[in-house]
CSV table of C-alpha atoms and ligand atoms in Angstrom, one decimal:
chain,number,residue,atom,x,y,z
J,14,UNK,CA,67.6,127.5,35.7
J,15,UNK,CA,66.5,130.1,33.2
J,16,UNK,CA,69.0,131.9,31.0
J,17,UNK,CA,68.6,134.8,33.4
J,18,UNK,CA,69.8,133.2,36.4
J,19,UNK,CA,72.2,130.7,34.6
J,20,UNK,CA,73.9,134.2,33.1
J,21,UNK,CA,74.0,135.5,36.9
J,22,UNK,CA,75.5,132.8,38.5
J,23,UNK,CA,78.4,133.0,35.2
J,24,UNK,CA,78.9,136.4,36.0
J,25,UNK,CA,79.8,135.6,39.5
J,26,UNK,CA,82.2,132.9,38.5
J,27,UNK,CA,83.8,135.5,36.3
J,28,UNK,CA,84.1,138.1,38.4
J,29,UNK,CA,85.5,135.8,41.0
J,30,UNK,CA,88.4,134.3,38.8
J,31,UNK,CA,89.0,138.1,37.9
J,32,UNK,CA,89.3,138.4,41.6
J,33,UNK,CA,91.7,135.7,42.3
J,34,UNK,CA,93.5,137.0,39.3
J,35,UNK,CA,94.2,140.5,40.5
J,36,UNK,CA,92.0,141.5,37.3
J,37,UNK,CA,89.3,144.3,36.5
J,38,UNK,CA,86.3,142.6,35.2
J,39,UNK,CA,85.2,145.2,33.4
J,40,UNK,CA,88.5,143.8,31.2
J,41,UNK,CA,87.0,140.6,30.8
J,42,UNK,CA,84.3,140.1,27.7
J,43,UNK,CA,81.6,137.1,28.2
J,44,UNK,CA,80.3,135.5,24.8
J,45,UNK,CA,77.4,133.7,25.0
J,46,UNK,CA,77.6,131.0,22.3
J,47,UNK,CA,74.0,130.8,20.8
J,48,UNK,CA,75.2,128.7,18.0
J,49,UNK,CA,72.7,125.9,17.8
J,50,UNK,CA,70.5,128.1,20.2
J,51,UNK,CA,67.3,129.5,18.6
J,52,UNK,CA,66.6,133.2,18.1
J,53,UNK,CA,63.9,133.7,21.2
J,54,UNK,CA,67.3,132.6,23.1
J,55,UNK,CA,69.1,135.1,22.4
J,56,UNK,CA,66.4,137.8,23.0
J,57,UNK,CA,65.7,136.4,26.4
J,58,UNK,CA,69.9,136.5,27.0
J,59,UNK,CA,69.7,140.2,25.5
J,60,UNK,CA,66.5,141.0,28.0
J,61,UNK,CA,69.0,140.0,30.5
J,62,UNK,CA,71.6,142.7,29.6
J,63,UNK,CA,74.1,140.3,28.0
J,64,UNK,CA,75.2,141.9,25.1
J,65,UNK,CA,77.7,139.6,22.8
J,66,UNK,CA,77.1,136.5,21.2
J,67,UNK,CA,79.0,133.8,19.8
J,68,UNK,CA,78.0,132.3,16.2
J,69,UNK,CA,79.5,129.6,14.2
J,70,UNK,CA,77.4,129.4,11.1
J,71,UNK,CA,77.7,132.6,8.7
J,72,UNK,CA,74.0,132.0,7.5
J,73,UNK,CA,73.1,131.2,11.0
J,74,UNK,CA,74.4,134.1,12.0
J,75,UNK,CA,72.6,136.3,9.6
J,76,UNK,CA,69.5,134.4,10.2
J,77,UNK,CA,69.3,135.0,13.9
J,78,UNK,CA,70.7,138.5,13.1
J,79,UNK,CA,66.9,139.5,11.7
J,80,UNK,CA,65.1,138.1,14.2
J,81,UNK,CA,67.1,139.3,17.5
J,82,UNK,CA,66.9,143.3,18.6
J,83,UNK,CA,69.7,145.5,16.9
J,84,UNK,CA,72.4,146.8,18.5
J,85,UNK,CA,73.7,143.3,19.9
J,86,UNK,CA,77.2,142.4,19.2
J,87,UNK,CA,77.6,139.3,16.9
J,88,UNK,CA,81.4,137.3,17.1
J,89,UNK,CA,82.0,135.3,14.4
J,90,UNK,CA,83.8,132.3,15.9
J,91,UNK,CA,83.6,128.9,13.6
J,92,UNK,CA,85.7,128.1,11.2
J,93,UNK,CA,85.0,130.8,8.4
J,94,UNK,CA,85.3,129.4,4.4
J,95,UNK,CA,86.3,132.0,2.3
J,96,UNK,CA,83.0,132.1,0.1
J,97,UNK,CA,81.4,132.8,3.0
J,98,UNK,CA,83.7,135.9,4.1
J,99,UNK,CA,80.8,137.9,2.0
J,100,UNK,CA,77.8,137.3,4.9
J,101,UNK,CA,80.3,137.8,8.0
J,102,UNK,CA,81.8,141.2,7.0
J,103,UNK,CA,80.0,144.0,8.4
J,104,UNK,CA,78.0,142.0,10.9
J,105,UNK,CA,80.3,140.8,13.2
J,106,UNK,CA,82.0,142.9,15.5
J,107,UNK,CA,84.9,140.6,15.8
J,108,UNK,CA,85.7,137.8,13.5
J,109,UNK,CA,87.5,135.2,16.0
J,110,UNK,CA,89.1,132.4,13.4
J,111,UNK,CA,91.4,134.0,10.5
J,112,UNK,CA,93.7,131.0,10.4
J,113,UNK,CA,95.4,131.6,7.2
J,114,UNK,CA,96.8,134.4,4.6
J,115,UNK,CA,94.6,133.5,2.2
J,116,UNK,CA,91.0,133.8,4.5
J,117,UNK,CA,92.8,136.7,5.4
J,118,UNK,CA,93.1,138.8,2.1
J,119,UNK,CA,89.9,137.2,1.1
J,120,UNK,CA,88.4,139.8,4.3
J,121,UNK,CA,90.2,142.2,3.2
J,122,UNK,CA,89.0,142.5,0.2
J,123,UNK,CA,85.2,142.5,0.9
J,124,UNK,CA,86.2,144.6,3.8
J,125,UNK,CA,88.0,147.1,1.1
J,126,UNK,CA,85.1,146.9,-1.5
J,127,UNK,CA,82.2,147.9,1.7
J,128,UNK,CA,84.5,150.6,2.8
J,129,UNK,CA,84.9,148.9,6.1
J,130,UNK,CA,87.9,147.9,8.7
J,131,UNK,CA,87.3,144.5,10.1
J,132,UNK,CA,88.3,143.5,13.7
J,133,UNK,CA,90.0,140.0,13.4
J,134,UNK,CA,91.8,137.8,16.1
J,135,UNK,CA,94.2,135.0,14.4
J,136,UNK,CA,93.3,131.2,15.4
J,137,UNK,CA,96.0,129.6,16.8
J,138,UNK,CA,96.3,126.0,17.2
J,139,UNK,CA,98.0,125.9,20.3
J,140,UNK,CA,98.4,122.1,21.2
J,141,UNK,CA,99.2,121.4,17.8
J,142,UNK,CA,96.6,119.3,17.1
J,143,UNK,CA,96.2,117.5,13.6
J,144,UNK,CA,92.4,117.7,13.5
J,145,UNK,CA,91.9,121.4,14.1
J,146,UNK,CA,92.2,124.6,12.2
J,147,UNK,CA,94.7,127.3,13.4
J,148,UNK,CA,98.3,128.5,12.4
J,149,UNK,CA,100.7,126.6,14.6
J,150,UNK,CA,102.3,128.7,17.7
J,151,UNK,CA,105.3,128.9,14.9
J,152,UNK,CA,103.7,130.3,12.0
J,153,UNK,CA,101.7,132.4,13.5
J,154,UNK,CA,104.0,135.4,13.3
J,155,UNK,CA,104.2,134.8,9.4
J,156,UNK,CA,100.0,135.2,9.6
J,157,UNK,CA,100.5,138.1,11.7
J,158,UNK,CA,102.7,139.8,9.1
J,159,UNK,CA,100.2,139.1,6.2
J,160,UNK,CA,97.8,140.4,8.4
J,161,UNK,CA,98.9,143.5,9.4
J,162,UNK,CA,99.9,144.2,5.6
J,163,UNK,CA,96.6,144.6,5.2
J,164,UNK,CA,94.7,147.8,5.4
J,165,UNK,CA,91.0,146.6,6.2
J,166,UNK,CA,91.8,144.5,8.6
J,167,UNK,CA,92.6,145.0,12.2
J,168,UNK,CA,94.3,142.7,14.3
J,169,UNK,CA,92.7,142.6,17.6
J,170,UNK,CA,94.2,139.3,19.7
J,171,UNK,CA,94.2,135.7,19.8
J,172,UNK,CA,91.8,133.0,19.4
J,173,UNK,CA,92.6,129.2,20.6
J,174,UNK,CA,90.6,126.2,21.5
J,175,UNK,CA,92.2,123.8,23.3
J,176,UNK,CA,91.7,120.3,23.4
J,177,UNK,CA,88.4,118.4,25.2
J,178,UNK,CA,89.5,118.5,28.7
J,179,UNK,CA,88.1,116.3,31.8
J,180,UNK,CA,89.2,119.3,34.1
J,181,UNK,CA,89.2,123.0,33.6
J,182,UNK,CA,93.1,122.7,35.0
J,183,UNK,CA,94.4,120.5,31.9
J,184,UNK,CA,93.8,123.4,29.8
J,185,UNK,CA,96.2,125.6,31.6
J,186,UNK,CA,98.9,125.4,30.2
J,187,UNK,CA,97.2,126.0,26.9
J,188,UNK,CA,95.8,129.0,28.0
J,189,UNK,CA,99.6,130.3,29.9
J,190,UNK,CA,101.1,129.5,26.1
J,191,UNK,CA,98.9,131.8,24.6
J,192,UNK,CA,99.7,134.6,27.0
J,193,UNK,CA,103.0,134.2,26.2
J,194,UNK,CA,102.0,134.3,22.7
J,195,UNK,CA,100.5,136.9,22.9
J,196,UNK,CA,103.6,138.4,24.7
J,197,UNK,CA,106.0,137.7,22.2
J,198,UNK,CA,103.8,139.0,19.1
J,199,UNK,CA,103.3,142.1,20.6
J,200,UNK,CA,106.7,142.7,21.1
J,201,UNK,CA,107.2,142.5,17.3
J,202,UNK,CA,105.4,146.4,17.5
J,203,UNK,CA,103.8,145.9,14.0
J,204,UNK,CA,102.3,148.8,13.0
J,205,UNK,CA,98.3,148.9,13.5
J,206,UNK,CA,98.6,145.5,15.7
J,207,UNK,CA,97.1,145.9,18.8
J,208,UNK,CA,97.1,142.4,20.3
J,209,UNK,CA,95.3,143.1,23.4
J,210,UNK,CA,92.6,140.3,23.5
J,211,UNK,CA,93.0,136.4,24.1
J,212,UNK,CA,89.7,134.8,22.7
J,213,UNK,CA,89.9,131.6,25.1
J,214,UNK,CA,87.8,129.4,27.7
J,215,UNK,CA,84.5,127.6,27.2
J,216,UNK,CA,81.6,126.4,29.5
J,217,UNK,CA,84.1,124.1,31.3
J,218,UNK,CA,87.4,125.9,31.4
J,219,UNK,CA,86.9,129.9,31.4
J,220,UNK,CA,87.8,130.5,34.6
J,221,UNK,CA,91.1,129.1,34.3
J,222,UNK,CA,91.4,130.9,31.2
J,223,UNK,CA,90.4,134.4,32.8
J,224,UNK,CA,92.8,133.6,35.7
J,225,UNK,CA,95.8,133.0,32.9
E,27,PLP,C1,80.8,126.1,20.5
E,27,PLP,C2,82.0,126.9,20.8
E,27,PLP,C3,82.1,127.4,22.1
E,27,PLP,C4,81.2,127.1,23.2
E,27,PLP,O1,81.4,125.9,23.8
E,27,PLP,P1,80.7,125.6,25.2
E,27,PLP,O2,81.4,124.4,25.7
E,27,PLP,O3,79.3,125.5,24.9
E,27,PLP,O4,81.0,126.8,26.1
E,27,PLP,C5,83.2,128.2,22.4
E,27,PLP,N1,84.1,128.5,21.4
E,27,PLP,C6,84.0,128.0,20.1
E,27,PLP,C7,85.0,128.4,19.1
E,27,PLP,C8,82.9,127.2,19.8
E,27,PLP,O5,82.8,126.8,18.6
């Protein structure tokens, strides 16, 4: 299938999960992860109107970043290491992992010294899991806090990847968790938190994820 017609028929599936939902589409936000994927990828995704693109790799990222027409939207969504906060700032729309105070300040700062506000979502390691990054669903109101404390950031939502699932229902309950999450946080009413995006679902899962 080429990327034209595999983006198609992913659009369909979103749409009809938005559908079964009782949600707009137009609400929903498809990322194409071109991680690993070379740059004539991503111009033949862009040729076919998709507009946002997942990256994991800062240097990757910038890489591609020459080589792809302007005026796509790069997400930042690997694990970011705070000596590499310098590449990411400014050339991501939306900078999917912040998963502690101190990456957090660390954006703010380069954000601050470029004059810019960054969109961030906080990671949260929803299942709990000992091998991945993320604040836990506990301590991520203390992250929120330092987050919103600071003035060049922007808190946009939440980002979670749940554990390698055989079926795209296992995840569910993940995915319902971070709702409520999401839920609760916002009911905090920080000032300058918006919380209105859930950064969830891969290849295998995302229509559960847009249906919860
Ligand atoms: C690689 C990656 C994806 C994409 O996974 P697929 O299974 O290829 O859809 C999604 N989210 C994150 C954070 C990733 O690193």
């Amino acid at each position: 299938m080429s990327i034209a017609e595999n983006l198609q028929q992913i659009r369909g599936r979103a749409e009809a999960a938005c559908l079964r939902a009782g949600r707009d589409p137009r609400e929903v936000t498809l990322i194409a992860v071109s991680k690993t994927n070379p740059a004539s990828a991503v111009c033949e995704a862009a040729a076919a109107g998709q507009t946002d693109f997942g990256e994991n790799k800062a240097q990757e990222m910038c890489a591609k970043q020459e080589e792809c027409p302007k005026g796509l939207r790069w997400h930042f969504i690997g694990n970011l290491q705070r000596n590499k906060v310098k590449y990411v700032v400014g050339r991501s729309v939306l900078i999917h992992s912040v998963n502690s105070p101190q990456l957090a300040r660390e954006i703010e700062r380069v954000s601050a010294a470029r004059g810019l506000i960054s969109d961030v979502l906080l990671e949260i390691n929803i299942a709990d899991e000992a091998s991945k990054h993320g604040t836990g669903e506990t301590s991520a109101e203390e992250l929120l806090r330092a987050a919103a404390a600071l003035p060049h950031l922007r808190v946009r939502g939440l980002m979670a990847v749940p554990p390698p699932a055989d079926t795209p229902e296992e995840n569910r309950p993940y995915f319902r968790k971070m709702r409520q999450l999401q839920e609760k946080l916002k009911a905090l009413g920080l000032p300058g938190v918006q919380l209105s995006e859930l950064s969830m679902g891969m290849t295998g899962d995302f229509e559960t994820a847009i249906e919860e």
